[in-house]
Amino acid sequence: MTTHTCCLILPAAGNGTRFGSDTPKQFLPLAGRLVFLRCLDVFQSHISACVIPTNASGKPIIEEALAQESFPFPIIVCAGGKTRMHSVAAGLEHVPHTCSSILIHDAARPLVTSDCIQACQKSLHTHTACVVALPSHSTVKYAQGTTVKKTINRDHVYFAQTPQGLEYTAGKKAFAQAISENWSCTDDAEVMERAGHQVAIVPGHPHNIKITTPEDWALAENLVDK
Ligand code: CTP
Ligand code: MG
């Protein structure tokens, strides 16, 4: 499996409820460049195709932005779904058949690094699924309401980021099962876990934050290369 056959799915169908802007966060300019385009900038030397699931209001924004760009691979814009999992499943339907590996990356994570991408691609040579993640530096409490029930051994705790990688055939099958059985998974690795695959952890990057709240925007502005 080589990087030449790798397709990126960039889910961009969310409305950014927690962020709270009129235009979804992935379509806002961060230091002068739209957040989702910043993702494509980092991925461009590593992939051979890209699928962007989005919603009716996102489609014209993406198409207008891409008309000014010349990325060296085909970009397919498709309809997303009601959850991130549904959007990724929809994206998988549009992956070119020449692609044998898939990377999925949140469109709201513009500070991804080439190292994270390459680590995923390398992991997919030996694993069916992988996730970039950071080890926990904090003590982790399991609670019910506001009462601590347990302290989790943090040596076993990681914070998942994206990209997350899938071997195409196994990924397609796992997502089909997830949709038909109505699973509610918050990331791609969870879909693969539930489908019975081993998911490898590869090193993430502390700057690879997901823009979720307005506080994250301020952080991203400080971290981005201006
Ligand atoms: N996403 C998607 N389809 C959905 C929901 C989310 O493609 N139905 C995408 C978002 O556009 C984002 C990524 O999944 O790039 C991560 O999701 P999140 O940060 O939760 O974004 P939103 O769902 O837009 O934000 P919120 O949960 O605050 O509404
Ligand atoms: Mg969401």
CSV table of C-alpha atoms and ligand atoms in Angstrom, one decimal:
chain,number,residue,atom,x,y,z
A,1,MET,CA,0.0,0.0,0.0
A,2,THR,CA,1.6,3.3,-1.0
A,3,THR,CA,0.7,6.9,-0.3
A,4,HIS,CA,-0.3,7.2,-4.0
A,5,THR,CA,-3.5,5.3,-3.4
A,6,CYS,CA,-4.5,7.2,-0.4
A,7,CYS,CA,-7.8,9.2,-0.3
A,8,LEU,CA,-8.6,11.9,2.3
A,9,ILE,CA,-12.1,12.2,3.6
A,10,LEU,CA,-12.5,15.7,5.1
A,11,PRO,CA,-15.8,15.8,7.0
A,12,ALA,CA,-17.1,19.3,6.8
A,13,ALA,CA,-20.9,18.9,7.3
A,14,GLY,CA,-21.1,20.2,10.9
A,15,ASN,CA,-22.8,23.5,11.9
A,16,GLY,CA,-20.4,24.2,14.7
A,17,THR,CA,-23.1,24.6,17.4
A,18,ARG,CA,-20.5,24.9,20.3
A,19,PHE,CA,-18.5,27.4,18.3
A,20,GLY,CA,-21.6,29.5,17.6
A,21,SER,CA,-20.7,31.5,14.5
A,22,ASP,CA,-23.1,32.1,11.6
A,23,THR,CA,-20.7,30.6,9.1
A,24,PRO,CA,-19.4,27.2,10.3
A,25,LYS,CA,-15.9,27.3,11.8
A,26,GLN,CA,-14.3,25.2,9.0
A,27,PHE,CA,-15.2,27.9,6.5
A,28,LEU,CA,-13.8,30.9,8.5
A,29,PRO,CA,-10.5,32.5,7.6
A,30,LEU,CA,-7.8,31.6,10.2
A,31,ALA,CA,-4.9,34.1,9.7
A,32,GLY,CA,-6.2,34.8,6.2
A,33,ARG,CA,-6.9,31.3,4.9
A,34,LEU,CA,-10.0,29.3,5.3
A,35,VAL,CA,-9.7,26.5,7.9
A,36,PHE,CA,-10.6,23.7,5.6
A,37,LEU,CA,-8.1,24.9,2.9
A,38,ARG,CA,-5.4,24.9,5.6
A,39,CYS,CA,-6.2,21.2,6.1
A,40,LEU,CA,-5.8,20.5,2.3
A,41,ASP,CA,-2.5,22.5,2.3
A,42,VAL,CA,-0.9,20.1,4.7
A,43,PHE,CA,-2.4,16.9,3.1
A,44,GLN,CA,-1.7,17.8,-0.5
A,45,SER,CA,1.7,16.1,-0.9
A,46,HIS,CA,0.4,13.0,0.8
A,47,ILE,CA,-2.8,12.0,-1.0
A,48,SER,CA,-4.1,11.2,-4.4
A,49,ALA,CA,-7.8,12.2,-4.0
A,50,CYS,CA,-10.1,14.0,-1.5
A,51,VAL,CA,-13.7,13.7,-0.7
A,52,ILE,CA,-15.4,16.5,1.3
A,53,PRO,CA,-18.8,15.6,2.8
A,54,THR,CA,-20.8,18.8,3.5
A,55,ASN,CA,-24.3,20.2,3.8
A,56,ALA,CA,-26.3,22.5,1.5
A,57,SER,CA,-24.9,25.7,2.9
A,58,GLY,CA,-21.3,24.4,2.8
A,59,LYS,CA,-21.3,23.2,-0.8
A,60,PRO,CA,-21.3,26.7,-2.5
A,61,ILE,CA,-18.6,28.0,0.0
A,62,ILE,CA,-16.3,25.0,-0.8
A,63,GLU,CA,-16.9,25.3,-4.5
A,64,GLU,CA,-16.2,29.0,-4.6
A,65,ALA,CA,-13.1,28.6,-2.5
A,66,LEU,CA,-11.8,25.7,-4.6
A,67,ALA,CA,-12.3,27.6,-7.9
A,68,GLN,CA,-9.4,29.8,-6.8
A,69,GLU,CA,-7.1,26.9,-6.0
A,70,SER,CA,-5.2,24.3,-8.0
A,71,PHE,CA,-4.7,21.3,-5.8
A,72,PRO,CA,-2.9,18.5,-7.6
A,73,PHE,CA,-5.6,15.8,-7.0
A,74,PRO,CA,-9.3,15.5,-7.6
A,75,ILE,CA,-11.7,16.9,-4.9
A,76,ILE,CA,-15.2,15.4,-4.8
A,77,VAL,CA,-17.7,17.4,-2.8
A,78,CYS,CA,-20.7,15.2,-1.6
A,79,ALA,CA,-23.6,15.4,0.8
A,80,GLY,CA,-22.8,14.7,4.5
A,81,GLY,CA,-25.1,13.2,7.0
A,82,LYS,CA,-26.8,13.9,10.4
A,83,THR,CA,-23.7,12.9,12.5
A,84,ARG,CA,-20.0,12.9,11.8
A,85,MET,CA,-20.2,9.1,11.4
A,86,HIS,CA,-23.0,9.5,8.8
A,87,SER,CA,-20.9,12.1,6.9
A,88,VAL,CA,-17.8,9.8,6.8
A,89,ALA,CA,-20.0,6.9,5.6
A,90,ALA,CA,-21.4,9.1,2.9
A,91,GLY,CA,-17.8,10.2,1.9
A,92,LEU,CA,-16.7,6.5,1.7
A,93,GLU,CA,-19.3,6.0,-1.1
A,94,HIS,CA,-17.4,8.6,-3.3
A,95,VAL,CA,-13.8,7.3,-2.7
A,96,PRO,CA,-12.2,6.6,-6.1
A,97,HIS,CA,-11.7,2.8,-6.6
A,98,THR,CA,-8.0,3.2,-7.1
A,99,CYS,CA,-7.6,4.2,-3.5
A,100,SER,CA,-6.8,1.4,-1.0
A,101,SER,CA,-6.2,3.4,2.1
A,102,ILE,CA,-8.3,6.2,3.6
A,103,LEU,CA,-7.4,9.0,6.0
A,104,ILE,CA,-10.2,10.8,7.7
A,105,HIS,CA,-9.5,14.3,9.1
A,106,ASP,CA,-11.8,16.8,10.8
A,107,ALA,CA,-12.1,19.9,8.6
A,108,ALA,CA,-12.0,21.9,11.8
A,109,ARG,CA,-8.4,20.8,12.6
A,110,PRO,CA,-6.2,23.1,10.5
A,111,LEU,CA,-2.9,22.7,12.4
A,112,VAL,CA,-2.4,19.0,11.5
A,113,THR,CA,1.2,18.2,10.7
A,114,SER,CA,2.9,16.2,7.9
A,115,ASP,CA,4.4,14.0,10.6
A,116,CYS,CA,1.0,12.9,11.8
A,117,ILE,CA,-0.2,12.2,8.3
A,118,GLN,CA,2.9,10.1,7.5
A,119,ALA,CA,2.7,8.3,10.8
A,120,CYS,CA,-0.8,7.2,9.9
A,121,GLN,CA,0.2,6.1,6.4
A,122,LYS,CA,3.1,4.1,7.7
A,123,SER,CA,0.8,2.4,10.3
A,124,LEU,CA,-1.6,1.4,7.6
A,125,HIS,CA,1.1,-0.7,6.1
A,126,THR,CA,0.7,-3.1,9.0
A,127,HIS,CA,-2.7,-2.3,10.5
A,128,THR,CA,-6.3,-2.1,9.3
A,129,ALA,CA,-7.0,1.0,11.3
A,130,CYS,CA,-5.1,3.7,13.2
A,131,VAL,CA,-5.7,6.9,15.1
A,132,VAL,CA,-3.3,9.7,16.0
A,133,ALA,CA,-3.5,10.4,19.7
A,134,LEU,CA,-1.7,12.0,22.6
A,135,PRO,CA,-1.0,10.3,26.0
A,136,SER,CA,-2.8,11.8,28.9
A,137,HIS,CA,-0.6,14.1,31.1
A,138,SER,CA,-3.4,14.6,33.5
A,139,THR,CA,-4.8,12.4,36.2
A,140,VAL,CA,-8.1,11.1,34.8
A,141,LYS,CA,-11.3,10.7,36.9
A,142,TYR,CA,-14.3,8.7,36.0
A,143,ALA,CA,-17.4,10.4,37.5
A,144,GLN,CA,-21.1,10.1,37.7
A,145,GLY,CA,-22.6,13.6,37.8
A,146,THR,CA,-20.1,15.5,39.9
A,147,THR,CA,-19.0,12.6,42.1
A,148,VAL,CA,-15.7,10.8,41.4
A,149,LYS,CA,-16.3,7.0,41.1
A,150,LYS,CA,-12.8,6.0,40.0
A,151,THR,CA,-9.4,7.2,39.1
A,152,ILE,CA,-8.3,5.7,35.8
A,153,ASN,CA,-4.7,4.6,35.3
A,154,ARG,CA,-3.6,7.3,32.9
A,155,ASP,CA,-0.9,5.1,31.4
A,156,HIS,CA,-3.9,3.6,29.5
A,157,VAL,CA,-5.5,6.9,28.5
A,158,TYR,CA,-5.0,8.7,25.2
A,159,PHE,CA,-6.7,11.7,23.6
A,160,ALA,CA,-7.7,10.9,20.1
A,161,GLN,CA,-7.1,13.4,17.3
A,162,THR,CA,-7.4,13.1,13.5
A,163,PRO,CA,-6.2,11.9,11.0
A,164,GLN,CA,-7.6,8.4,11.5
A,165,GLY,CA,-6.7,5.7,9.0
A,166,LEU,CA,-8.7,2.8,7.5
A,167,GLU,CA,-7.9,0.1,5.0
A,168,TYR,CA,-10.6,0.8,2.4
A,169,THR,CA,-12.4,-2.6,2.2
A,170,ALA,CA,-12.5,-3.2,5.9
A,171,GLY,CA,-13.5,0.5,6.5
A,172,LYS,CA,-16.3,0.4,4.0
A,173,LYS,CA,-17.7,-2.8,5.6
A,174,ALA,CA,-17.4,-1.5,9.1
A,175,PHE,CA,-19.1,1.8,8.3
A,176,ALA,CA,-21.9,-0.1,6.5
A,177,GLN,CA,-22.5,-2.1,9.6
A,178,ALA,CA,-22.4,1.0,11.8
A,179,ILE,CA,-25.1,2.7,9.7
A,180,SER,CA,-27.3,-0.3,9.4
A,181,GLU,CA,-27.1,-1.1,13.1
A,182,ASN,CA,-27.4,2.6,14.1
A,183,TRP,CA,-24.2,2.8,16.1
A,184,SER,CA,-23.4,6.2,17.6
A,185,CYS,CA,-19.6,6.5,17.3
A,186,THR,CA,-17.9,9.8,17.8
A,187,ASP,CA,-14.8,8.9,15.7
A,188,ASP,CA,-13.7,6.5,13.0
A,189,ALA,CA,-11.5,4.4,15.3
A,190,GLU,CA,-14.6,3.6,17.4
A,191,VAL,CA,-16.4,2.2,14.4
A,192,MET,CA,-13.4,0.0,13.6
A,193,GLU,CA,-13.1,-1.1,17.2
A,194,ARG,CA,-16.8,-2.1,17.3
A,195,ALA,CA,-16.4,-4.0,14.0
A,196,GLY,CA,-13.7,-6.1,15.7
A,197,HIS,CA,-10.5,-4.5,14.3
A,198,GLN,CA,-7.4,-3.6,16.2
A,199,VAL,CA,-6.7,0.1,16.0
A,200,ALA,CA,-3.1,1.3,16.3
A,201,ILE,CA,-2.2,4.5,18.1
A,202,VAL,CA,0.3,6.7,16.4
A,203,PRO,CA,1.8,9.9,17.8
A,204,GLY,CA,-0.4,13.0,17.5
A,205,HIS,CA,0.8,16.6,17.9
A,206,PRO,CA,-0.2,19.0,20.8
A,207,HIS,CA,-0.9,21.8,18.2
A,208,ASN,CA,-3.3,19.6,16.2
A,209,ILE,CA,-6.3,20.9,18.1
A,210,LYS,CA,-9.9,20.7,16.9
A,211,ILE,CA,-11.5,24.1,16.8
A,212,THR,CA,-14.6,23.5,18.9
A,213,THR,CA,-15.2,26.6,21.0
A,214,PRO,CA,-14.3,30.3,20.5
A,215,GLU,CA,-11.4,29.8,23.0
A,216,ASP,CA,-9.9,27.3,20.6
A,217,TRP,CA,-10.0,29.9,17.8
A,218,ALA,CA,-7.8,32.2,19.9
A,219,LEU,CA,-5.4,29.3,20.6
A,220,ALA,CA,-5.3,28.4,16.9
A,221,GLU,CA,-4.5,32.0,15.9
A,222,ASN,CA,-1.5,31.9,18.2
A,223,LEU,CA,-0.3,28.6,17.0
A,224,VAL,CA,-0.7,29.0,13.2
A,225,ASP,CA,2.3,30.0,11.0
A,226,LYS,CA,1.4,33.5,10.1
B,1,CTP,N1,-19.1,16.9,11.0
B,1,CTP,C1,-19.6,16.4,9.8
B,1,CTP,N2,-21.0,16.0,9.8
B,1,CTP,C2,-21.7,16.1,10.9
B,1,CTP,C3,-21.1,16.7,12.1
B,1,CTP,C4,-19.8,17.0,12.1
B,1,CTP,O1,-19.0,16.3,8.8
B,1,CTP,N3,-23.0,15.8,10.8
B,1,CTP,C5,-17.7,17.3,10.9
B,1,CTP,C6,-17.5,18.8,11.3
B,1,CTP,O2,-17.7,19.6,10.2
B,1,CTP,C7,-16.1,18.8,11.8
B,1,CTP,C8,-15.8,17.4,12.3
B,1,CTP,O3,-16.9,16.6,11.9
B,1,CTP,O4,-15.1,19.1,10.8
B,1,CTP,C9,-15.7,17.4,13.8
B,1,CTP,O5,-16.9,17.7,14.4
B,1,CTP,P1,-17.2,18.9,15.5
B,1,CTP,O6,-16.0,19.6,15.9
B,1,CTP,O7,-18.1,18.3,16.5
B,1,CTP,O8,-18.0,20.0,14.6
B,1,CTP,P2,-19.5,20.3,14.6
B,1,CTP,O9,-20.3,19.1,14.7
B,1,CTP,O10,-19.7,21.2,13.5
B,1,CTP,O11,-19.6,21.2,16.0
B,1,CTP,P3,-20.7,21.0,17.1
B,1,CTP,O12,-20.6,19.6,17.6
B,1,CTP,O13,-20.2,22.0,18.2
B,1,CTP,O14,-22.0,21.4,16.5
B,2,MG,MG,-20.2,17.8,16.4
